[in-house]
Amino acid sequence: DQQVKQNSPSLSVQEGRISILNCDYTNSMFDYFLWYKKYPAEGPTFLISISSIKDKNEDGRFTVFLNKSAKHLSLHIVPSQPGDSAVYFCAASGRSSNTGKLIFGQGTTLQVKP
Amino acid sequence: DADVTQTPRNRITKTGKRIMLECSQTKGHDRMYWYRQDPGLGLRLIYYSFDVKDINKGEISDGYSVSRQAQAKFSLSLESAIPNQTALYFCATSGTGVSQHFGDGTRLSIL
């Protein structure tokens, strides 16, 4: 039972264009969402997050959009750079439950071509 | 120096062997976690601990055990390793916030 799904295993974009990574979830109790970035031979690193009380959060080139009615979030990277090539994981938390647990999606491998 | 350090980084062993993966942190966080990553499945939670006296099972705890020796140390053991435990293992920590901080992982292969 995959509560957080990233249905696109991979994405390839040209440098300078927009990258859009998508994530769907099924549990309406999730109230906090995070994106992590992972390079080979390294652990995931936190990128950006959004609370369920918001529909958008922006940090530099990275913006996360949340559509609660559709149980869908997306990460936009504009403009994309070759250094953005990595695996991106979305994760969800029932923050109000204070368990600290994160549920991760399967990951999407982004390749940004020079 | 890394805030979350995992040892060993790579390990190859045989079926039936006992294996311990270690994790130490200098972030001063109370909460520590163990995950495994498999291709196409993302990261799945094995065990987590909110303090030295607290141990909780995660999504896939069968075949694993943990020990929280101190606030800074959280080890994962495979009592009798089997090939389907071949995976990439990550330790993570968190403070009062939701975001977790990960080590660089241990690649474990069981033959």
XYZ file of C-alpha atoms in Angstrom:
225
model
C 0.000 0.000 0.000
C 1.997 2.932 -1.330
C 0.677 6.036 0.454
C 3.045 8.362 -1.396
C 3.604 7.782 -5.095
C 5.929 9.252 -7.653
C 4.693 7.736 -10.868
C 7.487 8.986 -13.112
C 10.719 7.045 -12.481
C 12.729 9.453 -14.620
C 12.630 12.865 -16.262
C 14.998 14.488 -18.730
C 15.043 18.237 -19.429
C 17.291 20.712 -21.180
C 19.396 23.133 -19.176
C 17.562 26.398 -18.603
C 14.095 24.873 -18.983
C 11.611 24.046 -16.258
C 11.657 20.682 -14.455
C 8.367 19.529 -12.941
C 8.395 16.564 -10.595
C 5.097 15.162 -9.394
C 3.929 13.331 -6.297
C 0.542 11.932 -5.253
C -0.593 10.801 -1.838
C -3.574 8.905 -0.509
C -3.686 9.654 3.226
C -5.675 12.797 4.029
C -4.040 12.884 7.485
C -0.743 13.986 5.968
C -0.261 17.653 6.760
C 3.368 18.337 5.920
C 5.276 17.515 2.769
C 8.962 17.582 1.955
C 11.223 17.144 -1.048
C 14.648 15.585 -0.758
C 17.439 15.453 -3.296
C 19.900 12.593 -3.505
C 23.190 12.360 -5.358
C 24.918 8.992 -5.932
C 26.888 7.715 -2.923
C 25.337 10.368 -0.682
C 22.365 10.486 1.622
C 19.195 12.415 0.798
C 19.369 16.112 1.621
C 16.398 18.287 2.467
C 15.371 20.650 -0.315
C 12.048 22.329 0.423
C 8.846 21.682 2.348
C 5.247 22.829 2.522
C 2.590 22.744 5.185
C -0.952 21.721 4.300
C -2.189 25.189 5.250
C -0.361 26.587 2.225
C -0.630 25.889 -1.485
C 2.763 27.216 -2.536
C 6.233 27.609 -1.086
C 9.152 29.115 -2.941
C 12.889 29.030 -2.267
C 15.058 30.448 -5.008
C 14.764 28.284 -8.113
C 12.602 25.737 -6.290
C 8.853 25.997 -5.795
C 6.540 23.394 -4.350
C 2.821 23.462 -5.115
C 0.223 21.601 -3.079
C -3.256 20.720 -4.301
C -5.010 19.196 -1.294
C -8.250 18.390 -3.068
C -6.332 16.334 -5.631
C -3.858 15.023 -3.038
C -1.078 16.099 -5.350
C 2.112 18.077 -4.995
C 4.713 19.119 -7.483
C 8.234 20.507 -7.395
C 9.180 23.078 -10.018
C 12.811 23.878 -10.742
C 13.367 26.994 -12.845
C 15.769 27.306 -14.533
C 17.114 23.774 -14.412
C 20.873 23.349 -14.157
C 23.088 20.294 -14.788
C 23.910 20.205 -11.068
C 20.230 19.531 -10.396
C 20.652 16.066 -11.905
C 19.826 13.743 -9.001
C 17.104 11.529 -7.575
C 14.256 13.478 -5.990
C 12.070 11.991 -3.278
C 8.865 13.448 -1.960
C 7.899 12.603 1.600
C 4.842 13.155 3.763
C 4.275 13.432 7.472
C 1.312 13.464 9.808
C 2.909 16.317 11.703
C 0.033 16.772 14.065
C 0.465 13.194 15.261
C 4.030 14.073 16.371
C 5.379 10.697 15.341
C 8.245 12.205 13.372
C 7.778 9.527 10.747
C 8.164 10.318 7.078
C 6.588 8.272 4.290
C 8.625 8.462 1.094
C 7.738 8.083 -2.538
C 9.735 5.881 -4.893
C 11.836 8.710 -6.267
C 12.233 10.361 -9.675
C 15.617 10.548 -11.394
C 16.085 13.952 -13.007
C 18.646 14.439 -15.752
C 19.382 17.981 -16.860
C 21.206 18.047 -20.173
C 23.675 20.862 -20.923
C 33.045 16.316 9.443
C 29.712 14.719 8.645
C 26.883 15.372 11.103
C 25.512 11.838 10.656
C 28.146 9.147 10.167
C 27.419 5.594 9.103
C 29.863 2.692 9.290
C 30.720 0.692 7.331
C 29.984 2.384 3.993
C 30.045 -0.914 2.150
C 29.715 -4.500 3.343
C 29.549 -7.838 1.594
C 28.653 -10.845 3.674
C 27.127 -14.302 3.492
C 23.676 -15.599 4.273
C 23.236 -16.442 7.955
C 25.856 -14.039 9.262
C 25.124 -11.485 11.959
C 25.746 -7.929 10.849
C 25.724 -4.618 12.690
C 25.467 -1.247 11.009
C 26.387 1.726 13.132
C 25.252 5.312 13.134
C 26.554 8.238 15.139
C 25.536 11.890 15.060
C 26.904 15.181 16.264
C 23.714 17.187 15.687
C 22.464 16.734 19.234
C 19.146 15.397 17.963
C 17.011 13.128 20.103
C 15.259 11.316 17.251
C 17.038 8.733 15.122
C 15.791 6.502 12.303
C 16.887 3.581 10.146
C 15.645 3.229 6.556
C 16.372 0.910 3.684
C 16.250 1.915 0.041
C 15.435 -0.554 -2.691
C 15.156 0.259 -6.405
C 11.611 1.350 -7.250
C 10.491 1.379 -3.611
C 11.986 4.544 -2.194
C 12.986 4.682 1.467
C 11.138 2.505 3.939
C 11.333 2.924 7.706
C 12.766 -0.018 9.686
C 12.988 1.336 13.252
C 12.983 4.684 14.985
C 13.880 6.009 18.406
C 12.812 9.247 20.076
C 15.301 8.975 22.921
C 17.613 6.480 24.584
C 14.755 4.642 26.290
C 12.424 4.649 23.317
C 12.459 2.150 20.424
C 9.662 1.774 17.882
C 9.080 -0.542 14.956
C 8.682 0.964 11.549
C 7.108 -0.341 8.400
C 9.507 -3.266 7.798
C 11.088 -4.306 11.117
C 10.985 -8.099 10.666
C 14.504 -9.570 10.558
C 16.057 -6.463 12.127
C 16.796 -5.208 15.629
C 18.212 -1.948 16.932
C 20.038 -0.589 19.930
C 20.151 3.030 21.092
C 23.347 3.040 23.092
C 23.403 6.794 23.687
C 21.718 9.896 22.355
C 24.325 10.035 19.612
C 24.423 6.349 18.645
C 21.856 4.090 17.022
C 22.857 0.709 15.610
C 20.958 -1.669 13.348
C 21.497 -5.427 13.492
C 20.610 -8.235 11.146
C 20.725 -11.325 13.348
C 20.832 -13.807 10.485
C 21.214 -12.055 7.152
C 19.301 -13.226 4.092
C 19.777 -12.180 0.441
C 16.584 -10.096 0.258
C 18.081 -7.801 2.888
C 20.555 -6.646 0.265
C 19.881 -2.908 0.035
C 21.138 0.581 0.738
C 20.638 1.476 4.412
C 20.317 5.014 5.724
C 20.398 6.431 9.208
C 18.695 9.756 9.863
C 18.164 12.161 12.738
C 15.704 14.898 13.540
C 15.187 17.472 16.202
C 11.838 19.055 17.029
C 11.134 19.820 13.367
C 9.856 17.440 10.718
C 12.885 17.511 8.452
C 15.347 14.643 8.834
C 19.094 14.657 8.262
C 20.622 11.612 6.611
C 23.957 9.865 6.659
C 25.602 8.821 3.414
C 24.359 5.254 3.652
C 25.699 1.719 3.926
C 25.565 -0.479 0.844
C 24.959 -4.012 2.096
C 25.206 -7.100 -0.108
C 24.265 -10.528 1.204
C 25.385 -13.472 -0.883
